[in-house]
Every structure is written in C-alpha cells, then in structure tokens.
Coordinates of C-alpha atoms in Angstrom, one line a residue:
M24 CA 159.0 104.1 132.5
P25 CA 156.5 106.5 133.9
T26 CA 157.7 109.2 131.4
A27 CA 157.4 106.8 128.5
S28 CA 153.9 105.9 129.6
V29 CA 152.8 109.5 129.7
T30 CA 154.3 110.1 126.2
V31 CA 152.4 107.2 124.7
T32 CA 149.1 108.3 126.3
A33 CA 149.6 111.8 125.0
E34 CA 150.2 110.5 121.5
R35 CA 147.0 108.4 121.7
A36 CA 145.0 111.3 123.1
G37 CA 146.2 113.7 120.3
P38 CA 144.3 112.0 117.4
A39 CA 141.2 111.7 119.7
R40 CA 141.3 115.4 120.5
R41 CA 141.4 116.1 116.8
W42 CA 138.8 113.7 115.5
I43 CA 136.1 114.1 118.1
P44 CA 135.6 117.8 117.3
R45 CA 135.7 117.0 113.6
L46 CA 133.0 114.4 113.9
L47 CA 131.0 116.7 116.0
A48 CA 131.4 119.3 113.3
A49 CA 130.0 116.8 110.8
V50 CA 127.0 116.3 113.1
T51 CA 126.4 120.0 113.4
G52 CA 126.4 120.4 109.6
A53 CA 124.0 117.5 109.2
G54 CA 121.8 118.9 111.8
L55 CA 121.6 122.3 110.0
A56 CA 120.3 120.4 106.9
L57 CA 117.2 119.5 108.9
A58 CA 116.1 123.1 108.7
F59 CA 115.2 122.5 105.1
P60 CA 112.5 120.4 103.5
A61 CA 111.5 117.6 104.0
V62 CA 112.1 117.9 107.8
N63 CA 111.3 121.6 107.7
A64 CA 112.7 122.5 111.1
W65 CA 113.1 126.1 109.8
W66 CA 113.5 127.6 113.3
W67 CA 116.8 125.6 113.7
A68 CA 118.4 127.8 111.1
W69 CA 118.4 130.7 113.5
S70 CA 120.8 128.9 115.9
G71 CA 122.0 125.8 114.0
L72 CA 125.3 127.4 113.1
V73 CA 126.2 128.2 116.7
P74 CA 127.7 124.8 117.6
F75 CA 129.8 124.9 114.4
L76 CA 131.1 128.4 115.2
L77 CA 132.0 127.3 118.8
L78 CA 133.9 124.3 117.4
V79 CA 135.8 126.5 114.9
A80 CA 136.6 129.2 117.5
G81 CA 138.2 126.6 119.7
A82 CA 140.2 124.9 116.9
G83 CA 143.5 126.3 118.0
T84 CA 145.0 126.7 114.5
F85 CA 143.8 127.8 111.1
R86 CA 144.6 124.3 109.8
E87 CA 142.4 122.6 112.4
A88 CA 139.6 125.2 111.7
G89 CA 139.8 124.3 108.1
W90 CA 139.4 120.6 108.8
R91 CA 136.5 121.2 111.1
S92 CA 134.9 123.3 108.5
W93 CA 135.3 120.6 105.8
W94 CA 133.6 118.0 108.0
A95 CA 130.7 120.3 108.8
S96 CA 130.2 121.2 105.2
A97 CA 130.4 117.5 104.1
G98 CA 127.8 116.7 106.8
F99 CA 125.5 119.5 105.7
F100 CA 125.6 118.8 101.9
G101 CA 125.7 115.0 102.4
T102 CA 122.5 115.2 104.4
L103 CA 120.7 117.8 102.4
H104 CA 121.6 116.1 99.0
H105 CA 121.7 112.5 100.2
W106 CA 119.1 111.7 97.5
V107 CA 121.4 112.5 94.7
L108 CA 124.5 110.7 95.9
P109 CA 123.5 107.2 94.8
F110 CA 123.2 108.5 91.2
L111 CA 126.8 109.6 91.2
G112 CA 128.0 106.0 91.1
V113 CA 131.6 105.6 92.1
F114 CA 132.1 109.4 92.1
W115 CA 130.0 110.2 95.1
P116 CA 133.1 110.3 97.5
L117 CA 134.7 112.8 95.1
A118 CA 131.6 114.9 95.0
L119 CA 131.4 114.9 98.8
L120 CA 135.1 115.8 99.0
V121 CA 134.5 118.9 96.8
L122 CA 131.3 119.9 98.7
G123 CA 133.2 119.8 101.9
L124 CA 135.3 122.7 100.7
V125 CA 132.3 125.1 100.5
W126 CA 132.3 126.0 104.2
V127 CA 136.1 126.2 104.6
P128 CA 136.5 129.9 103.7
F129 CA 133.8 130.8 106.2
G130 CA 135.3 128.6 108.9
L131 CA 138.7 130.1 108.5
V132 CA 137.4 133.7 108.7
A133 CA 135.3 132.6 111.7
Y134 CA 138.3 131.3 113.5
G135 CA 140.3 134.4 112.7
L136 CA 137.6 136.6 114.3
L137 CA 136.3 134.5 117.2
R138 CA 139.5 133.0 118.6
R139 CA 140.3 136.1 120.6
L140 CA 137.3 138.4 120.9
T141 CA 137.6 142.1 121.4
P142 CA 134.8 144.7 121.0
L143 CA 136.2 145.6 117.6
R144 CA 136.4 141.9 116.5
T145 CA 132.8 141.4 117.8
A146 CA 131.5 144.2 115.5
A147 CA 133.6 142.9 112.6
A148 CA 132.3 139.3 113.1
L149 CA 128.6 140.5 113.0
L150 CA 129.3 142.1 109.6
V151 CA 132.1 140.0 108.0
L152 CA 130.9 136.5 108.8
P153 CA 127.5 136.9 107.1
S154 CA 129.2 138.7 104.2
V155 CA 131.6 135.8 103.6
W156 CA 128.8 133.3 103.9
V157 CA 126.7 135.1 101.3
A158 CA 129.6 135.7 99.0
V159 CA 130.4 132.0 99.0
E160 CA 126.7 131.1 98.5
A161 CA 126.6 133.5 95.5
L162 CA 129.8 131.9 94.0
R163 CA 128.6 128.4 94.3
S164 CA 125.2 129.3 92.8
W165 CA 126.8 129.7 89.4
R166 CA 124.6 127.7 87.1
H167 CA 127.4 125.3 86.0
L168 CA 128.0 124.4 89.6
G169 CA 124.5 123.3 90.4
G170 CA 122.5 126.5 91.1
T171 CA 121.1 127.9 94.3
W172 CA 120.0 124.6 95.8
G173 CA 120.6 124.6 99.6
L174 CA 121.0 128.3 100.3
L175 CA 120.5 128.9 104.0
G176 CA 117.9 131.6 103.4
S177 CA 115.7 129.1 101.5
S178 CA 115.0 127.2 104.7
Q179 CA 112.7 130.1 105.8
W180 CA 110.1 129.5 103.0
Q181 CA 107.4 128.8 105.6
A182 CA 108.3 131.8 107.9
R183 CA 106.0 134.4 106.4
P184 CA 107.3 137.4 108.3
V185 CA 110.9 136.6 107.5
L186 CA 110.1 136.1 103.9
G187 CA 109.6 139.8 103.6
L188 CA 113.4 140.1 103.5
A189 CA 113.4 138.4 100.2
A190 CA 111.4 141.3 98.7
L191 CA 114.2 143.6 99.8
G192 CA 117.3 141.7 98.9
G193 CA 116.3 138.2 97.7
V194 CA 117.1 135.0 99.4
W195 CA 120.6 136.4 100.0
L196 CA 119.3 138.9 102.6
I197 CA 117.6 136.1 104.5
S198 CA 120.9 134.1 104.5
F199 CA 122.7 137.3 105.7
A200 CA 120.3 137.8 108.6
L201 CA 120.5 134.1 109.7
V202 CA 124.3 134.1 109.8
A203 CA 124.4 137.4 111.6
V204 CA 122.0 136.2 114.3
N205 CA 124.0 132.9 114.6
S206 CA 127.2 134.8 114.9
G207 CA 125.7 137.0 117.7
L208 CA 124.5 134.0 119.6
A209 CA 127.9 132.3 119.3
I210 CA 129.6 135.3 120.6
A211 CA 127.1 135.4 123.5
V212 CA 128.1 131.9 124.6
L213 CA 131.8 131.7 123.8
P214 CA 133.6 130.6 127.0
K215 CA 136.5 132.9 126.7
A216 CA 134.5 136.1 125.8
G217 CA 134.2 138.9 128.3
R218 CA 130.9 139.9 129.8
R219 CA 130.6 143.1 127.7
V220 CA 131.4 141.2 124.5
R221 CA 128.8 138.5 125.3
L222 CA 126.1 141.1 126.0
A223 CA 126.9 142.8 122.8
G224 CA 126.7 139.6 120.8
G225 CA 123.5 138.5 122.4
G226 CA 121.9 141.9 122.1
A227 CA 122.8 142.1 118.4
A228 CA 121.3 138.7 117.8
V229 CA 118.0 139.6 119.4
A230 CA 117.9 143.0 117.6
L231 CA 118.6 141.5 114.2
A232 CA 116.1 138.7 114.6
A233 CA 113.4 141.2 115.7
L234 CA 114.3 143.5 112.7
A235 CA 114.0 140.6 110.3
V236 CA 110.5 139.6 111.6
C237 CA 109.2 143.2 111.7
S238 CA 110.3 143.9 108.1
G239 CA 107.8 141.3 107.0
L240 CA 105.0 142.3 109.4
V241 CA 105.0 146.0 108.3
R242 CA 104.7 145.3 104.6
P243 CA 101.4 146.4 103.2
E244 CA 99.3 143.8 101.4
P245 CA 99.6 144.0 97.6
V246 CA 96.6 145.1 95.4
V247 CA 94.9 142.1 93.8
T248 CA 94.4 142.9 90.1
G249 CA 92.4 139.7 89.2
V250 CA 92.2 136.0 89.5
M251 CA 93.6 133.3 87.1
R252 CA 92.2 129.8 87.3
V253 CA 95.1 127.4 86.8
A254 CA 94.7 123.7 86.4
G255 CA 97.5 121.2 86.8
V256 CA 98.0 117.5 85.9
Q257 CA 100.1 115.3 88.2
P258 CA 100.0 111.7 87.0
G259 CA 103.1 110.5 88.8
P260 CA 105.7 108.3 87.1
V261 CA 104.3 106.8 83.9
P262 CA 106.6 104.6 81.8
G263 CA 106.6 104.9 78.1
P264 CA 106.0 108.0 76.0
E265 CA 102.7 106.8 74.5
R266 CA 101.2 105.8 77.8
R267 CA 102.4 109.0 79.4
V268 CA 100.6 111.2 76.9
A269 CA 97.5 109.0 77.2
T270 CA 97.5 109.4 81.0
H271 CA 97.9 113.1 80.8
L272 CA 95.0 113.4 78.3
R273 CA 92.7 111.2 80.4
L274 CA 93.4 113.4 83.5
T275 CA 93.0 116.6 81.5
G276 CA 89.6 115.4 80.4
E277 CA 88.5 115.4 84.0
I278 CA 89.0 119.2 84.1
A279 CA 86.4 119.9 81.4
G280 CA 83.6 121.9 82.8
R281 CA 85.6 123.5 85.6
D282 CA 86.4 126.6 83.5
P283 CA 90.2 126.8 83.8
D284 CA 92.2 129.6 82.1
V285 CA 95.1 127.3 81.5
V286 CA 96.0 123.6 81.9
V287 CA 99.6 122.8 82.8
W288 CA 101.5 119.5 82.3
G289 CA 104.8 118.9 83.9
Q290 CA 108.3 118.6 82.5
S291 CA 108.9 115.8 79.9
S292 CA 105.1 115.1 79.8
V293 CA 105.4 114.7 76.1
A294 CA 108.4 112.5 75.2
L295 CA 107.4 112.6 71.5
D296 CA 107.9 115.4 68.9
P297 CA 104.3 116.5 67.9
A298 CA 105.8 118.0 64.7
R299 CA 106.7 114.5 63.7
R300 CA 103.6 112.9 65.2
P301 CA 100.5 114.5 63.7
D302 CA 98.3 112.1 65.7
V303 CA 99.8 113.5 69.0
D304 CA 99.4 117.1 67.7
R305 CA 95.7 116.5 67.0
L306 CA 95.1 115.0 70.5
L307 CA 96.8 118.0 72.1
R308 CA 94.7 120.5 70.1
R309 CA 91.6 118.5 70.9
A310 CA 92.4 118.6 74.6
A311 CA 92.7 122.4 74.5
A312 CA 89.3 122.6 72.7
E313 CA 87.5 120.3 75.1
T314 CA 88.7 122.1 78.3
G315 CA 88.2 125.5 76.8
A316 CA 91.6 126.6 78.0
D317 CA 95.2 126.9 76.6
L318 CA 97.2 123.8 77.2
L319 CA 100.9 124.1 78.4
V320 CA 102.7 120.9 77.7
N321 CA 106.4 120.1 77.9
V322 CA 108.1 118.3 75.0
D323 CA 111.3 116.4 75.7
A324 CA 112.2 114.7 72.4
A325 CA 114.5 114.9 69.4
D326 CA 113.4 117.1 66.5
S327 CA 113.8 116.4 62.8
S328 CA 117.5 117.5 63.0
G329 CA 118.1 115.0 65.9
R330 CA 118.7 117.7 68.5
I331 CA 117.0 117.3 71.9
S332 CA 115.6 120.1 74.0
K333 CA 113.0 120.6 76.7
S334 CA 110.4 123.1 75.6
A335 CA 107.2 124.5 77.0
R336 CA 104.6 124.7 74.3
Q337 CA 101.3 126.6 74.4
Y338 CA 98.6 124.7 72.6
T339 CA 95.2 126.1 71.5
P340 CA 92.6 124.3 69.4
D341 CA 94.4 125.8 66.4
G342 CA 97.8 124.4 67.4
V343 CA 101.0 125.7 68.9
V344 CA 101.0 129.5 69.4
D345 CA 104.2 129.9 71.5
V346 CA 107.3 128.0 72.6
Y347 CA 109.9 128.4 75.4
V348 CA 113.0 126.3 75.4
K349 CA 114.7 125.5 78.7
R350 CA 117.8 127.7 79.1
R351 CA 119.4 126.5 82.3
L352 CA 120.3 122.8 82.0
V353 CA 121.2 120.5 84.9
P354 CA 124.9 119.8 84.9
F355 CA 125.5 116.1 84.1
G356 CA 121.7 115.5 84.4
E357 CA 120.9 117.2 81.0
Y358 CA 124.3 117.8 79.6
V359 CA 127.9 116.9 80.5
P360 CA 130.2 120.0 80.8
L361 CA 133.3 119.6 78.6
R362 CA 131.9 116.4 77.2
P363 CA 135.1 115.6 75.1
V364 CA 137.0 115.6 78.4
L365 CA 134.4 114.4 80.9
G366 CA 132.1 112.4 78.7
W367 CA 133.5 109.1 80.0
I368 CA 131.8 109.8 83.4
A369 CA 128.4 109.1 81.8
G370 CA 129.3 105.4 81.5
H371 CA 129.8 105.2 85.3
T372 CA 126.9 107.4 86.6
E373 CA 123.4 108.4 85.7
A374 CA 124.8 111.4 83.7
A375 CA 123.1 112.4 80.5
E376 CA 124.1 110.2 77.5
E377 CA 123.3 113.0 75.1
D378 CA 123.3 116.8 75.7
R379 CA 120.1 118.8 75.6
V380 CA 120.2 122.0 73.6
A381 CA 119.7 125.2 75.7
G382 CA 117.3 127.9 74.7
A383 CA 118.3 131.4 73.6
G384 CA 116.2 133.6 75.9
P385 CA 113.0 134.1 77.9
A386 CA 109.5 134.0 76.6
V387 CA 106.2 135.5 77.7
F388 CA 103.0 133.7 76.9
D389 CA 99.6 135.5 76.4
V390 CA 97.2 133.2 78.2
A391 CA 93.5 134.2 78.7
G392 CA 94.4 137.9 78.4
R393 CA 97.2 137.5 81.0
R394 CA 101.0 137.5 80.6
V395 CA 102.5 134.3 81.8
G396 CA 106.2 133.6 82.3
P397 CA 107.2 129.9 81.7
L398 CA 110.1 128.2 83.4
I399 CA 111.2 124.5 83.4
S400 CA 112.1 122.6 86.6
Y401 CA 115.8 123.3 87.6
E402 CA 115.3 126.9 86.4
S403 CA 113.0 127.5 89.5
T404 CA 116.1 127.7 91.7
F405 CA 117.5 130.8 90.0
P406 CA 116.3 134.2 91.3
D407 CA 117.5 136.1 88.3
L408 CA 115.3 134.2 85.8
R409 CA 112.2 135.0 87.8
R410 CA 113.3 138.6 88.2
D411 CA 113.8 139.0 84.5
L412 CA 110.3 137.7 83.8
A413 CA 108.8 140.1 86.3
R414 CA 110.6 143.0 84.7
R415 CA 109.0 141.9 81.4
G416 CA 105.6 142.5 83.0
V417 CA 104.3 139.0 83.6
D418 CA 101.3 138.5 85.9
L419 CA 102.2 135.0 86.9
T420 CA 105.1 132.5 86.6
I421 CA 104.5 128.9 85.8
T422 CA 107.2 126.2 86.2
Q423 CA 106.9 122.8 84.7
G424 CA 108.8 120.2 86.7
S425 CA 109.4 116.5 87.2
L426 CA 111.6 114.6 89.7
T427 CA 110.9 111.0 88.6
T428 CA 114.6 110.2 89.0
F429 CA 114.4 111.2 92.7
H430 CA 111.0 109.8 93.4
G431 CA 110.1 109.6 97.1
S432 CA 113.1 111.8 98.2
W433 CA 113.5 115.1 99.9
A434 CA 114.0 116.7 96.5
H435 CA 110.2 117.0 95.9
A436 CA 109.5 119.2 98.9
Q437 CA 112.8 121.2 98.4
Q438 CA 111.9 122.1 94.8
A439 CA 108.3 123.0 95.7
S440 CA 109.5 125.3 98.5
F441 CA 111.5 127.4 96.1
E442 CA 108.3 128.8 94.6
A443 CA 107.5 130.7 97.9
L444 CA 110.8 132.5 97.7
R445 CA 110.6 133.3 94.0
A446 CA 107.1 134.7 94.5
V447 CA 108.2 137.1 97.2
E448 CA 111.3 138.1 95.4
S449 CA 109.5 138.9 92.1
G450 CA 106.2 140.2 93.6
R451 CA 104.3 137.7 91.4
P452 CA 102.4 134.6 92.3
A453 CA 104.2 131.3 91.4
V454 CA 102.9 128.0 90.2
L455 CA 104.8 124.7 90.0
V456 CA 103.2 121.7 88.3
E457 CA 105.1 118.4 88.6
M458 CA 104.6 115.4 86.5
D459 CA 106.1 113.4 89.5
G460 CA 106.8 115.4 92.6
T461 CA 105.2 118.0 94.7
S462 CA 103.1 120.6 92.9
S463 CA 102.7 123.9 94.7
V464 CA 101.1 127.3 94.3
F465 CA 102.0 130.5 96.2
D466 CA 100.6 134.0 96.1
A467 CA 102.9 137.1 95.7
R468 CA 103.5 137.2 99.5
G469 CA 104.6 133.5 99.7
G470 CA 101.3 132.4 101.1
R471 CA 100.6 128.8 100.2
L472 CA 97.5 128.4 98.1
A473 CA 98.0 124.7 97.2
W474 CA 100.4 121.8 97.9
F475 CA 100.0 118.4 96.3
P476 CA 102.6 115.9 97.5
P477 CA 104.1 113.1 95.4
E478 CA 101.4 110.7 96.5
F479 CA 98.7 112.8 94.8
R480 CA 97.6 111.4 91.5
G481 CA 95.2 113.4 89.3
A482 CA 94.2 116.9 88.2
F483 CA 93.7 120.0 90.3
V484 CA 92.3 123.5 89.8
V485 CA 93.5 126.5 91.9
D486 CA 92.2 130.1 91.8
V487 CA 95.4 132.3 91.9
P488 CA 95.0 136.0 92.9
L489 CA 97.1 138.1 90.7
S490 CA 99.2 141.1 91.9
A491 CA 102.2 142.9 90.5
E492 CA 104.4 144.5 93.2
E493 CA 107.6 146.3 92.2
T494 CA 109.8 144.9 95.0
P495 CA 113.1 146.5 95.9
Y496 CA 114.8 143.3 94.9
L497 CA 113.1 143.5 91.5
R498 CA 114.5 147.1 91.0
L499 CA 118.0 146.7 92.5
G500 CA 118.8 143.1 91.7
D501 CA 121.5 141.1 93.6
W502 CA 122.8 144.1 95.6
V503 CA 123.3 141.9 98.7
P504 CA 125.8 139.5 97.2
A505 CA 127.6 142.5 95.6
L506 CA 127.8 144.3 99.0
A507 CA 128.8 141.1 100.8
G508 CA 131.5 140.4 98.3
G509 CA 132.9 143.9 98.8
I510 CA 132.9 143.6 102.5
A511 CA 134.5 140.2 102.3
L512 CA 137.3 141.5 100.0
G513 CA 137.8 144.5 102.2
A514 CA 138.1 142.4 105.3
G515 CA 140.5 140.1 103.5
A516 CA 142.7 143.1 102.5
V517 CA 142.8 144.3 106.1
A518 CA 143.7 140.8 107.4
A519 CA 146.5 140.5 104.8
A520 CA 147.9 143.9 105.7
R521 CA 147.8 143.0 109.4
R522 CA 149.5 139.7 108.7
L523 CA 152.3 141.4 106.7
T524 CA 152.7 143.9 109.5
G525 CA 152.9 141.1 112.1
R526 CA 155.6 139.3 110.1
S527 CA 157.6 142.5 109.8
R528 CA 157.5 142.6 113.6
G529 CA 158.5 139.0 114.0
Q530 CA 155.0 137.8 114.9
V531 CA 153.7 134.6 113.2
P532 CA 149.8 134.3 113.3
R533 CA 148.5 130.9 114.1

C-alpha cells in the first residue's frame, strides 16, 4: 500500500511540475509586453527575458523547452495584441496558437546552449541567442504575415541614447542588443553555472548595455537645414462620409492665418471619390486656397471602374497635383490573402469584404519647396519603405493614419511610437497624423516634438526642424538581420554536425 500511494502521488505531481512552469512562462511573456506602449515600461525589456530563459534552461528536455516557449510567446503576443483578438471572431484561438510558435525556435536554441554551461557555450549564447531572435523577427516581419509590429527593439522608442543604435542597424540592432544583455544576465544568475561563467555573463551584460547607451550619446547633432510648418487635423471617429469631410473642412478652417506649409488629414478622411463628386473636389481646392497651404487628404473610395484603393492626394487651389497609392495593405484588414480559398473567413470575422488595390511604387511630393515622402498607416511599421524614401532625397516623411476600428486601445500609442524609430533609422523627421488615434511628430534624432492622444479633437500646427543625415542603416540596409541569419544558420549546422557525431558514438541528446 505505501508503494502504491507513492506512485499515485508522483503521477499527480508530474502534471503539476509541467504546468506550473508553463503558466509561469506565459506570465513572463505577458510581462515583457508591458515594455511596449501603452504601458511603456521600456526599461523592463533589458531584463524581461531573463525569467523566460531561466525557465527554458531548466526544462529538462527539448520537448518541454518547446512547450514553455510556446506558452511564453502566446502570453507575449496575446497581451501585446489583445486589442485585435476580438475582431478575429471564432478564429482568435487559432491565431493565438500560431503566434505561440514564434518563440519556439529561440527557446529550443536557448535550452541547447544554457542547460549545461561551459565557457564556450557562454560565448556562443551571447552571440547565437540574439542572432536567432533577430532572424525570427525578420522572418515574421514579412508584410503578408503582419509586418514589424511588436519587435523587441521598438520598445525603446523613448530611450533616446539607445535609439542611436537604430541609425547604425535599424530596429534590428536594438533587438540584438536587448537579447544579448538578457542572455548575459540569465547566465549570471543560472543556479548551475560556475562562478567564472556567471562573472563572464554578468560582465558581458553590463558592457553591452553601456556600449548601447554610449553609441547614442556620442552621436553628433544633425545640421538643421530649415523648418517646415506642418498642420494636422484629428477629428476622431466621425460616422458617414459626408459628415466626415465636413468635419475635416471645419477644423481645417481653424488653421487659416497660422501660415502652415502643409495641412494633413488622416487615413480614409475622404470616403468619397472627388473625381466623381465635383462638389467635394471644389471644397478641397477651396480649403487649400483659404489656408494658403497644400492639402494632403486620403481618399478611400471606389473609382469609376469600381476598384477601391487608399490614396494620399496633394491638393492645391488648382486641384490634385500628386497622388500616392498605399502599397502595403493590412492582411485581412484591407485584403484577404488567397481570397478564393480563404474568403469565407470574412463572414465570420471583421476581415475586409472587398480587397483594396495596392499601389505600384513610392512617390515624392513637392510641398512648399520641400520634398515630402507620403506613407499610409500600416506602412509606418516597415523600415524599408522609410529607407527608400530617404534615399530618394525626401526632407520629411508624413504618414496618414487612422485606427477607428481599435479606438481606445493600445494600438494608438504603439503606432505613434513607430515614428521615433523610423525617424532615427532614416535620419529624417517623421510626422504621423491620425484621423482617430495618436498623432505624433519626431525630429531626426527621435526627439518628440508633438504627441496628441486619441482624446484630442481639433487641428494642430507643429514647426518641424529639417535635417538630412546619411545614417549607416540608410547606406547599408538590413545588414543586422542578414548577419544574424548567417550566424543562426552556422550555429544550426554546427549543432547538427555535433548531433550526428553523438549518434555515431551512441549518445542521444535530450
């Protein structure tokens, strides 16, 4: 009887020993999401991965490490993107299931390196772990998979010294530095690590953090080449296309006499086709004449052929002088990938009932003698689009946005924060004007010039200092993801070779 009792107790304790660490992993993932807007505990990103790495290192098997990684990833993305889950309808559990897979490769590599630490494995962990993390971030940032929303490096948008890394290697280099520091700290506190290994891990973490901060502090200030006065209109959610245009026009009228160089409306501000509505076209031209500035509106309506696109249109008193059509569309939000196969999803979610038409290429607007690069909402998450505009010689980038669907959520602050990173990466000031959301303006160093939260209703005018810095990231492009991918593949090849060697000797890795 005593033997049977012990057996039953062990069987009951087994699931508990598995599930408690898994749930703790979910909590650690959710906690890391607090480093991002709207909570903005950016400092937590420097150590928030440590609890997860400790849980993975003690998993005991690769299988358990994978499970703990899945729970941590689901906790992270479920918290960071909780505002979008209700719009997925019955498919939100499936979405969370897929998002949970994102951290699994990183978790498996972390277990392989941290379970039995040696000086060689310590050095490898400090290089391979951030490389795997960045490689996975780059892969999941493919535009058809949702873009770069939630990259670890983007949590540092308020940390001005650290932002300097973005000028060197984009948001990717910030992510690399954060994971490297977290890896060093985890090594420093691993229970089974030797004293020399712990000291090496802790010392590396401190050195890397100091290097990251100093890289921003030593950067010289850019040369200011001029000032552009940008006006924005943020009316909040306004139902009905006629009423929406009327509200924008009324607020635009309040700007008259303040001498703006350009007046910007947000995404979908004009839900009518001015080409088919001469009365609307006349009102827009009149608004440009009364303010004495070019008017950048955003048309989201079907044209004469029935096709729908989202386009930025530059109005003067004489009419439209330039047009930019949105190129990067939101998967399921503005089009359904493989609609013949997946179109049925639209009937069960908030997915687009009709696909928008994507634009063919970038555009540069000539505004008040300056070159302006237009982008539209979701496109602000992509570093390559901003880099392309900077290479074309723009003085300023302007993004038209709107997050009416996610009104009152974390999405507002998250999108607004991207502009700080894009400004530093491109060496150009960045402006975001939201119809409903958080409008923001940043100088070329990521310094916040203006921040208008969703509660703000009205028009604003901001003097934006112009500068054009040729950043290393602008010249070299995505060299960090490329290097990280090479390191990750090289480490994988070495691990595979060691595994084959171990099997030939009769050893089975756990």
